[in-house]
Structures are given as structure tokens and as C-alpha cells.
Short mmCIF file of C-alpha atoms and ligand atoms in Angstrom, two decimals:
data_model
loop_
_atom_site.label_atom_id
_atom_site.label_comp_id
_atom_site.label_asym_id
_atom_site.label_seq_id
_atom_site.Cartn_x
_atom_site.Cartn_y
_atom_site.Cartn_z
CA MET A 1 22.66 -6.66 2.14
CA PRO A 2 20.28 -8.89 0.76
CA ARG A 3 18.25 -11.39 4.11
CA PHE A 4 19.57 -15.19 2.86
CA ALA A 5 17.63 -18.07 5.06
CA ARG A 6 18.69 -18.33 8.68
CA HIS A 7 20.32 -21.87 8.94
CA LEU A 8 22.18 -20.21 5.59
CA THR A 9 24.25 -17.61 6.94
CA GLU A 10 24.48 -18.74 10.51
CA GLN A 11 26.97 -21.75 9.14
CA ASP A 12 29.97 -22.73 6.85
CA GLY A 13 27.33 -24.24 4.17
CA PRO A 14 26.59 -26.93 2.76
CA ASN A 15 29.27 -27.45 0.45
CA ASN A 16 28.22 -29.04 -2.71
CA PRO A 17 29.94 -32.85 -2.06
CA PHE A 18 29.86 -33.26 -5.73
CA PRO A 19 31.19 -30.43 -7.85
CA GLY A 20 31.92 -32.91 -10.61
CA LEU A 21 34.65 -34.83 -13.23
CA GLN A 22 34.61 -31.21 -15.35
CA ALA A 23 34.92 -28.73 -11.88
CA LEU A 24 38.10 -31.14 -10.81
CA GLU A 25 39.70 -31.18 -14.53
CA ARG A 26 39.50 -27.60 -14.43
CA ARG A 27 41.08 -27.34 -11.20
CA LEU A 28 43.46 -29.89 -11.74
CA GLY A 29 44.66 -28.37 -15.53
CA HIS A 30 44.01 -31.51 -17.38
CA THR A 31 41.82 -33.98 -17.98
CA LEU A 32 40.18 -37.12 -17.15
CA PRO A 33 39.81 -40.11 -18.94
CA HIS A 34 39.65 -42.91 -17.08
CA ARG A 35 36.80 -42.09 -15.12
CA ILE A 36 36.59 -45.25 -13.25
CA GLY A 37 34.71 -43.61 -9.48
CA SER A 38 31.81 -42.57 -10.51
CA ASN A 39 29.84 -45.12 -11.19
CA GLU A 40 28.01 -43.68 -13.97
CA GLY A 41 27.52 -46.84 -16.63
CA LEU A 42 30.35 -45.97 -18.98
CA ASP A 43 29.80 -48.98 -20.77
CA MET A 44 26.54 -48.86 -21.41
CA PRO A 45 25.91 -49.54 -25.33
CA HIS A 46 22.76 -47.79 -25.65
CA GLN A 47 21.57 -49.81 -28.74
CA ALA A 48 17.87 -48.82 -28.03
CA LEU A 49 18.64 -45.35 -27.39
CA ALA A 50 21.09 -44.20 -30.22
CA ALA A 51 18.88 -46.09 -32.68
CA ARG A 52 15.54 -43.46 -31.71
CA PHE A 53 18.07 -40.55 -30.79
CA GLY A 54 21.71 -40.90 -32.56
CA PRO A 55 24.73 -42.16 -31.05
CA ALA A 56 25.17 -38.33 -29.80
CA LEU A 57 21.95 -38.10 -27.28
CA ALA A 58 23.35 -41.62 -25.86
CA GLU A 59 27.01 -40.52 -25.67
CA LEU A 60 25.61 -37.74 -24.37
CA ALA A 61 23.34 -39.94 -21.72
CA ARG A 62 26.51 -41.69 -20.51
CA THR A 63 27.50 -38.71 -18.23
CA TYR A 64 26.68 -36.79 -15.51
CA GLY A 65 26.60 -33.22 -17.18
CA ASP A 66 28.91 -30.14 -16.10
CA ALA A 67 27.52 -28.87 -12.65
CA GLU A 68 29.17 -25.82 -12.97
CA ALA A 69 28.03 -25.58 -16.36
CA TRP A 70 31.52 -24.18 -17.31
CA GLN A 71 30.83 -24.11 -21.14
CA LEU A 72 26.83 -22.71 -21.38
CA ARG A 73 28.21 -20.30 -18.64
CA SER A 74 31.16 -18.51 -20.58
CA MET A 75 29.38 -18.63 -24.33
CA LEU A 76 26.22 -16.64 -22.26
CA SER A 77 29.06 -14.75 -20.95
CA GLU A 78 30.50 -12.72 -24.15
CA ALA A 79 26.48 -12.87 -25.85
CA LEU A 80 25.07 -11.06 -23.03
CA ASP A 81 28.13 -8.78 -21.61
CA VAL A 82 27.69 -10.38 -18.24
CA PRO A 83 30.68 -11.50 -16.53
CA MET A 84 30.62 -15.62 -15.66
CA ASP A 85 30.85 -15.14 -11.95
CA SER A 86 27.55 -13.53 -12.32
CA LEU A 87 25.17 -16.95 -13.85
CA LEU A 88 24.64 -19.18 -12.84
CA VAL A 89 22.65 -22.19 -14.72
CA ASP A 90 19.53 -24.05 -13.88
CA ALA A 91 17.37 -26.53 -14.91
CA GLY A 92 14.69 -23.89 -16.21
CA ALA A 93 13.08 -20.25 -14.74
CA ASP A 94 10.82 -22.67 -12.28
CA SER A 95 13.83 -24.79 -10.71
CA LEU A 96 15.08 -21.16 -10.55
CA MET A 97 12.46 -19.94 -8.66
CA ALA A 98 12.11 -22.68 -6.41
CA LEU A 99 15.85 -21.98 -5.24
CA THR A 100 15.74 -18.44 -4.60
CA LEU A 101 13.13 -19.09 -2.52
CA ARG A 102 15.03 -21.81 -0.57
CA ALA A 103 18.30 -19.94 -0.18
CA LEU A 104 16.33 -16.21 0.45
CA CYS A 105 13.84 -17.39 2.89
CA ASP A 106 13.16 -17.96 6.51
CA ASP A 107 9.47 -20.60 7.35
CA GLY A 108 6.86 -17.21 7.71
CA SER A 109 9.11 -14.78 5.50
CA THR A 110 7.24 -12.44 3.61
CA VAL A 111 6.87 -12.64 0.33
CA ILE A 112 5.01 -10.03 -2.01
CA THR A 113 3.41 -10.96 -5.62
CA SER A 114 1.21 -9.10 -8.38
CA ALA A 115 -2.17 -11.52 -7.59
CA GLY A 116 -2.69 -13.51 -10.89
CA THR A 117 0.91 -13.16 -12.27
CA TYR A 118 2.71 -16.09 -12.98
CA PRO A 119 1.14 -18.45 -10.41
CA THR A 120 3.74 -21.52 -10.19
CA TRP A 121 5.42 -18.50 -8.59
CA SER A 122 2.43 -18.50 -5.31
CA TYR A 123 2.73 -22.55 -5.80
CA PHE A 124 6.46 -22.29 -4.43
CA VAL A 125 5.70 -19.68 -2.19
CA ARG A 126 3.41 -21.97 -0.13
CA GLY A 127 5.11 -24.96 -0.70
CA GLN A 128 8.15 -23.03 1.01
CA GLY A 129 6.10 -21.81 3.92
CA CYS A 130 6.47 -17.93 3.29
CA ARG A 131 3.51 -15.32 4.12
CA GLN A 132 2.27 -14.44 0.54
CA VAL A 133 0.95 -10.45 0.68
CA GLU A 134 -1.01 -10.01 -2.97
CA VAL A 135 -1.06 -6.91 -4.82
CA ASP A 136 -3.79 -5.82 -7.40
CA TYR A 137 -2.60 -5.21 -10.93
CA ALA A 138 -3.02 -1.88 -12.07
CA SER A 139 -6.04 -1.89 -14.27
CA ASP A 140 -7.30 0.43 -17.13
CA GLU A 141 -8.52 0.79 -20.49
CA GLY A 142 -6.15 -1.53 -22.33
CA TYR A 143 -4.05 -1.27 -19.75
CA LEU A 144 -3.12 -4.28 -17.26
CA ALA A 145 0.47 -4.34 -15.36
CA PRO A 146 2.23 -5.25 -11.87
CA ASP A 147 1.48 -1.55 -9.86
CA LEU A 148 5.09 -0.64 -9.38
CA GLN A 149 3.97 1.59 -5.94
CA ALA A 150 1.75 -0.53 -4.72
CA LEU A 151 4.33 -3.42 -4.48
CA ALA A 152 6.64 -1.71 -3.16
CA ASP A 153 4.47 -0.03 -0.60
CA ALA A 154 3.65 -3.15 0.49
CA ALA A 155 7.19 -4.70 0.53
CA ARG A 156 8.17 -1.79 2.91
CA ARG A 157 4.64 -1.96 5.30
CA GLU A 158 5.66 -5.62 5.39
CA LYS A 159 8.92 -6.02 5.88
CA ALA A 160 9.33 -8.50 2.83
CA ARG A 161 12.18 -10.87 2.39
CA VAL A 162 11.46 -11.29 -1.10
CA LEU A 163 9.35 -9.41 -3.74
CA TYR A 164 8.40 -11.22 -7.69
CA LEU A 165 7.90 -8.99 -10.37
CA ALA A 166 7.49 -10.81 -13.90
CA ASN A 167 9.28 -8.79 -16.48
CA PRO A 168 7.48 -8.57 -18.99
CA ASP A 169 4.35 -10.38 -17.14
CA ASN A 170 2.22 -13.16 -18.33
CA PRO A 171 -0.69 -13.15 -18.34
CA ALA A 172 -0.68 -9.23 -18.05
CA GLY A 173 2.57 -8.85 -21.16
CA HIS A 174 2.99 -5.80 -20.34
CA LEU A 175 6.84 -4.73 -20.80
CA HIS A 176 7.95 -1.74 -17.23
CA THR A 177 11.07 0.16 -18.61
CA ASP A 178 13.85 -1.26 -16.65
CA ALA A 179 14.62 2.42 -15.05
CA ASP A 180 11.26 2.25 -13.38
CA VAL A 181 12.62 -1.26 -12.08
CA LEU A 182 15.71 0.72 -11.16
CA ALA A 183 12.98 3.01 -9.51
CA LEU A 184 11.30 -0.14 -7.59
CA ARG A 185 14.61 -1.51 -6.86
CA GLU A 186 15.80 1.85 -5.08
CA ALA A 187 12.13 1.93 -3.34
CA LEU A 188 12.48 -1.75 -1.30
CA PRO A 189 14.37 -1.91 1.85
CA GLU A 190 17.83 -3.27 2.08
CA ALA A 191 17.09 -6.81 2.91
CA CYS A 192 14.48 -7.37 0.50
CA THR A 193 15.32 -8.96 -3.21
CA LEU A 194 13.50 -8.25 -6.10
CA VAL A 195 13.51 -11.59 -7.69
CA LEU A 196 12.38 -10.32 -11.88
CA ASP A 197 11.22 -13.14 -13.62
CA GLU A 198 12.39 -12.24 -17.19
CA ALA A 199 11.23 -15.60 -18.78
CA TYR A 200 10.07 -13.80 -22.02
CA HIS A 201 13.34 -11.05 -21.91
CA ASP A 202 13.69 -12.73 -25.32
CA PHE A 203 11.09 -10.91 -27.02
CA ARG A 204 12.30 -7.17 -26.20
CA GLU A 205 13.63 -5.63 -28.57
CA ASP A 206 16.91 -4.55 -26.73
CA ALA A 207 17.08 -7.90 -26.00
CA TRP A 208 21.10 -8.56 -26.80
CA GLN A 209 21.88 -5.00 -25.85
CA PRO A 210 24.18 -5.42 -22.83
CA GLU A 211 22.12 -3.13 -21.75
CA ALA A 212 19.75 -5.51 -20.98
CA ASN A 213 21.46 -7.80 -19.48
CA ARG A 214 23.35 -5.75 -15.87
CA VAL A 215 23.55 -7.30 -13.09
CA TRP A 216 21.69 -5.79 -10.58
CA PRO A 217 22.87 -5.22 -7.04
CA GLY A 218 19.45 -7.02 -4.78
CA VAL A 219 17.64 -8.49 -7.92
CA ILE A 220 18.20 -12.24 -8.88
CA ARG A 221 17.06 -12.14 -12.80
CA LEU A 222 15.75 -14.83 -14.10
CA ARG A 223 15.32 -16.27 -17.72
CA THR A 224 15.11 -19.43 -20.06
CA PHE A 225 16.09 -21.07 -23.07
CA SER A 226 12.05 -22.61 -22.86
CA LYS A 227 10.28 -19.57 -24.53
CA ALA A 228 12.57 -18.34 -27.45
CA HIS A 229 14.73 -20.92 -27.81
CA GLY A 230 12.11 -23.47 -28.06
CA LEU A 231 13.67 -25.74 -25.14
CA ALA A 232 11.13 -26.61 -22.81
CA GLY A 233 11.35 -29.64 -22.99
CA LEU A 234 14.74 -29.75 -21.74
CA ARG A 235 14.81 -27.93 -18.67
CA VAL A 236 16.87 -25.24 -19.21
CA GLY A 237 17.50 -21.30 -17.48
CA TYR A 238 20.30 -19.46 -15.87
CA ALA A 239 20.10 -16.74 -12.92
CA ILE A 240 21.95 -13.32 -13.64
CA ALA A 241 22.96 -11.95 -10.01
CA THR A 242 25.46 -10.72 -8.43
CA PRO A 243 28.82 -13.26 -7.35
CA ASP A 244 28.02 -13.54 -3.63
CA THR A 245 24.27 -13.99 -4.04
CA LEU A 246 24.81 -16.57 -6.65
CA ALA A 247 27.21 -18.33 -3.97
CA MET A 248 23.90 -18.52 -1.74
CA LEU A 249 22.32 -19.88 -4.59
CA MET A 250 24.73 -22.22 -4.89
CA LYS A 251 24.26 -23.81 -1.44
CA VAL A 252 21.35 -25.69 -2.34
CA ARG A 253 21.48 -25.86 -5.38
CA ILE A 254 20.59 -29.35 -7.25
CA HIS A 255 23.80 -29.62 -8.33
CA TYR A 256 23.00 -32.10 -11.50
CA ALA A 257 19.37 -30.81 -12.00
CA VAL A 258 20.18 -29.78 -15.87
CA SER A 259 20.94 -32.77 -17.45
CA SER A 260 24.15 -33.18 -19.81
CA LEU A 261 21.67 -33.45 -23.40
CA ALA A 262 20.26 -29.76 -21.89
CA LEU A 263 23.49 -28.08 -21.64
CA ALA A 264 24.72 -29.29 -24.43
CA ALA A 265 20.82 -28.44 -26.51
CA ALA A 266 21.62 -24.64 -25.01
CA GLU A 267 25.26 -24.48 -26.23
CA THR A 268 24.12 -25.34 -29.93
CA VAL A 269 21.29 -23.07 -30.13
CA LEU A 270 23.61 -20.27 -28.67
CA ALA A 271 25.91 -21.01 -31.65
CA HIS A 272 23.62 -20.18 -34.05
CA PRO A 273 21.60 -17.23 -32.91
CA ASP A 274 20.39 -15.94 -35.58
CA GLU A 275 18.30 -19.04 -35.50
CA THR A 276 16.64 -17.66 -32.31
CA ARG A 277 16.18 -14.46 -33.54
CA ALA A 278 14.67 -14.95 -37.06
CA HIS A 279 12.55 -17.08 -34.47
CA VAL A 280 11.73 -14.61 -32.30
CA ASP A 281 10.94 -11.74 -35.74
CA ASP A 282 9.06 -14.43 -36.27
CA VAL A 283 6.15 -14.78 -33.13
CA ILE A 284 5.98 -11.11 -33.28
CA ALA A 285 4.95 -11.02 -36.66
CA ARG A 286 2.43 -13.40 -35.36
CA ARG A 287 1.72 -11.56 -32.69
CA ARG A 288 0.91 -8.69 -34.05
CA ALA A 289 -1.13 -10.51 -36.49
CA LEU A 290 -3.67 -11.61 -33.72
CA SER A 291 -3.85 -9.19 -31.92
CA GLU A 292 -5.28 -7.15 -35.21
CA TRP A 293 -7.53 -9.15 -35.84
CA LEU A 294 -8.75 -9.53 -31.95
CA ARG A 295 -9.45 -6.08 -32.39
CA GLU A 296 -11.01 -5.79 -35.57
CA ARG A 297 -13.41 -7.94 -33.52
CA GLY A 298 -13.52 -5.94 -30.60
CA ALA A 299 -11.89 -7.58 -28.07
CA GLU A 300 -9.84 -5.56 -25.32
CA VAL A 301 -5.97 -6.03 -26.39
CA LEU A 302 -3.04 -6.11 -23.55
CA PRO A 303 -0.35 -4.41 -25.60
CA SER A 304 2.12 -7.44 -25.50
CA THR A 305 5.83 -7.43 -25.18
CA THR A 306 5.98 -12.06 -25.11
CA ASN A 307 5.02 -14.69 -27.50
CA PHE A 308 1.15 -14.44 -25.87
CA VAL A 309 -1.85 -12.16 -26.64
CA SER A 310 -3.65 -11.12 -23.60
CA LEU A 311 -7.54 -10.31 -24.07
CA ARG A 312 -10.04 -8.82 -21.66
CA LEU A 313 -13.79 -9.59 -21.57
CA GLY A 314 -14.41 -8.02 -18.81
CA ASP A 315 -16.57 -11.13 -17.58
CA ALA A 316 -15.43 -14.32 -15.72
CA GLU A 317 -18.54 -15.88 -16.43
CA ARG A 318 -18.08 -14.95 -20.37
CA ALA A 319 -14.52 -15.96 -20.34
CA ALA A 320 -14.76 -18.93 -18.42
CA ALA A 321 -17.22 -20.42 -21.09
CA VAL A 322 -15.89 -19.28 -23.92
CA HIS A 323 -12.17 -20.77 -22.76
CA ARG A 324 -14.76 -24.32 -21.95
CA THR A 325 -16.48 -24.33 -24.81
CA LEU A 326 -12.05 -23.92 -27.51
CA LEU A 327 -11.69 -26.93 -25.51
CA ASP A 328 -14.53 -28.84 -26.52
CA GLU A 329 -13.79 -28.51 -30.18
CA GLY A 330 -10.18 -29.37 -28.99
CA THR A 331 -8.43 -26.46 -28.24
CA LEU A 332 -6.69 -25.26 -25.06
CA ILE A 333 -6.52 -21.27 -24.23
CA HIS A 334 -5.73 -20.23 -21.28
CA ARG A 335 -7.63 -18.51 -18.14
CA PRO A 336 -5.97 -17.93 -15.32
CA ALA A 337 -7.17 -19.57 -12.05
CA HIS A 338 -6.57 -16.35 -9.96
CA PRO A 339 -9.91 -14.43 -9.36
CA ALA A 340 -8.36 -11.51 -10.03
CA LEU A 341 -7.78 -11.83 -13.42
CA GLY A 342 -10.61 -14.20 -14.91
CA ASP A 343 -12.35 -12.24 -17.19
CA LEU A 344 -8.76 -12.62 -19.07
CA LEU A 345 -7.90 -14.96 -22.02
CA ARG A 346 -4.30 -15.50 -23.04
CA ILE A 347 -3.61 -16.99 -26.65
CA SER A 348 0.50 -17.92 -27.77
CA ALA A 349 1.49 -16.07 -30.90
CA LEU A 350 1.20 -19.97 -33.25
CA GLU A 351 0.55 -20.16 -36.41
CA ASP A 352 -2.26 -22.24 -34.83
CA SER A 353 -3.43 -19.36 -33.65
CA LEU A 354 -4.33 -17.97 -37.29
CA VAL A 355 -5.59 -20.82 -38.63
CA PRO A 356 -9.03 -19.97 -39.90
CA GLY A 357 -11.60 -21.09 -37.67
CA ARG A 358 -9.77 -22.15 -34.53
CA LEU A 359 -10.46 -18.79 -32.65
CA ASP A 360 -14.21 -18.56 -34.32
CA SER A 361 -16.08 -18.92 -31.16
CA LEU A 362 -14.01 -16.44 -29.32
CA ALA A 363 -15.16 -13.94 -32.30
CA ALA A 364 -18.45 -15.08 -31.75
CA ALA A 365 -18.18 -14.15 -28.30
CA LEU A 366 -16.86 -11.30 -28.03
CA ARG A 367 -19.98 -9.77 -30.48
C1 PLP B 1 7.15 -15.67 -16.25
C2 PLP B 1 7.06 -17.45 -16.30
N1 PLP B 1 8.25 -17.52 -16.01
C3 PLP B 1 9.03 -18.59 -15.73
C4 PLP B 1 7.91 -19.74 -16.69
C5 PLP B 1 8.53 -21.60 -16.73
O1 PLP B 1 9.90 -20.68 -16.95
P1 PLP B 1 10.97 -22.35 -17.46
O2 PLP B 1 10.13 -23.31 -18.78
O3 PLP B 1 12.11 -21.40 -17.95
O4 PLP B 1 10.32 -23.23 -15.81
C6 PLP B 1 6.98 -19.61 -17.54
C7 PLP B 1 6.76 -20.10 -18.50
O5 PLP B 1 5.33 -19.81 -18.84
C8 PLP B 1 6.55 -17.81 -16.76
O6 PLP B 1 5.30 -17.38 -18.19
#
């Protein structure tokens, strides 16, 4: 059994006091057209909002979203072949990270993380009062990946409550196979939950195959609409996990964190998968072109299953100098703040990255 925060297992609840009107309608089996009990401002005319964004937005803006995200979960369930009760929608993968920590950890619980991986995770771990143990990446020429053996060893040694793995990883871009992730799960203590951050899942070749979306006991898979679906500003993501695990998360979830607009937008893009898939194909083509361009100039480019390309300069000071020069030119690329990965630079696979001249300062540093 995975372990959860003590105060959640030692009592019944907390129970969400406002499951929402849509949940009530589903329970009653009929609609409630006269919603005069939830103080929403339903008669706000919204002329300015409608003039700027159209009447559909003004309509959505007046009401609380469906706290259970029923429609979106049912569409996801069909698209991914995952049972609806194994899906939880929240305000992006970041929000899901904070939620998993809140549900899983007590003050001082130990969390295992790769040193230099997606830093928001560590930010939340520290904010939650957890004890973080970092494990170095496995590294070789042209290879940088979370070290699954070392992560499992650390989890066992430190009696960890949670292990975080970004797969595909940010900033390495590396994708571990599902077989390797399941072997990692096998090697973990039963009480330790694997939080598997799959923000870049949609860039996997098999992303839409049922096998790539399984519910794995002891694992909370985090997904997002921010990357392949282009909805970062609206904040929507989802978790795949066993129903009993999600029930624990639901105890402490901010129930209206996902807005009515965000839900409607996610439903709309999900109803048009061809547009998302075409976008993913374009991103992959640009990623290959960018990797090729960098390799031709002598860069150590890391293989990537994401929407970005990372390269290592082998020298943190040189990487910092390139980063600074590009910033002065008005170009923002990413250099991790973590000292373990200070020689790495990360570039998004956008059309703008391929514009001739855009990365010339980087190319000059590679010579
Ligand atoms: C590994 C990883 N997880 C999560 C996120 C954030 O996703 P969201 O916008 O859904 O919060 C990012 C964004 O860069 C990421 O790289």
C-alpha cells in the first residue's frame, strides 16, 4: 500500500464542501436551469469581455467549471482507453505535483529526485517541508538520463515516501522505456509512490496507444495540455492513477482550480486530435532539423523525445556566457540553474529557433 499524509489517513475526509452544480445534476439525473443558489454573478452583462473575446467566453466566464471535469475525463477516457475513475483533472502538471505532495507527504517525508531535473518539483518539495535527496544523472558522451538504478537504491536506503521521475526528462530529453519504468517501480518499497511526470508524453511515437497509457499501481502519471496541445496559459493537466490513490488526492484538491474556459478549451482540442498530431509532427521535424544544425557545428546534442533540444558545452562558464550573449541579443534559451547541469543549454523546437542567424552566437561558441 502506498503511504499518504498521516492526517488524511487518520480521519474520514476532508470532504469537498462544494462538489459543484454539474455533479449535483448528475446525481439528481436532471438539469437545474435556475441556479440561484451559488452566488456567481450570472446576470453580469459582460459587454467588454464579449467585445474583446466573443460571447462564448463571456458565457463560460460567469460560471464555475465542473469540479469533476466529467466531460473532459470522459473524452480522455475514450482517447486513451483509461477508465474514467483513473483520471483526475487539475490545473496543469505543476498543480498536480503540488497536489501529489500534499496528499502523500508528512512534514519531513523523504523525496528522491534527479539532481537538476524539472526544478518546480524541488520548489514544491521544499515548500511542503519534505526532505529531498538528490541523485546524479547517468552521463556519458551524448547520453544524459535519470539513473534508475541509483534512484531505486536511494529510495530503499532513505525509506522514501515519494520518488519523482520526469519521463521524458526535462532538461535531458531522455525517454526511458515503459519496461524500465516498471522495473523501477518493482524495485521501490511498496510504501513509496512513483510520481511519473509525463509532461512530454505526447511527443512519444506511441503516445496514443493504450499500452502507453496504462494505470500502474503505485504510480501517479502526470500529463499536461501545455505542450503538444498548446494550452499552457489556460492551465489544464491530468493524472492517471488507481481510483483509491485519486480519491486521496481529491481530498485536498482545490476543486475549482481548473476554470470553465480551460475545461472547454481542453475539450475542444481533444475533439480535434488531427490538429494536435499534425502539430506534434511539425515539432518533431523541427527538433530533428535543430539537432542536425547543432551537430553539424560540433555540438554534443542529446537525443530528445520532447519539444526541445538540449546540448552540453562541457563547461558551465562557457554555457553561461552563451546564455548571457543571447539574452543581450533578445533571445531566451534555457540554462538550468542547478549546478549539476550548468553546462547544458536547452532550446525549444520552434520555427523561430531555425531562423538563420538566430543562434549564431551559440554556433560561434561551439567552434
Ligand atoms: C517536466 C515538466 N513537468 C511539468 C511542466 C509544467 O507543466 P504544466 O504547464 O502543465 O504545469 C513542465 C513545463 O515545462 C515540464 O517540463
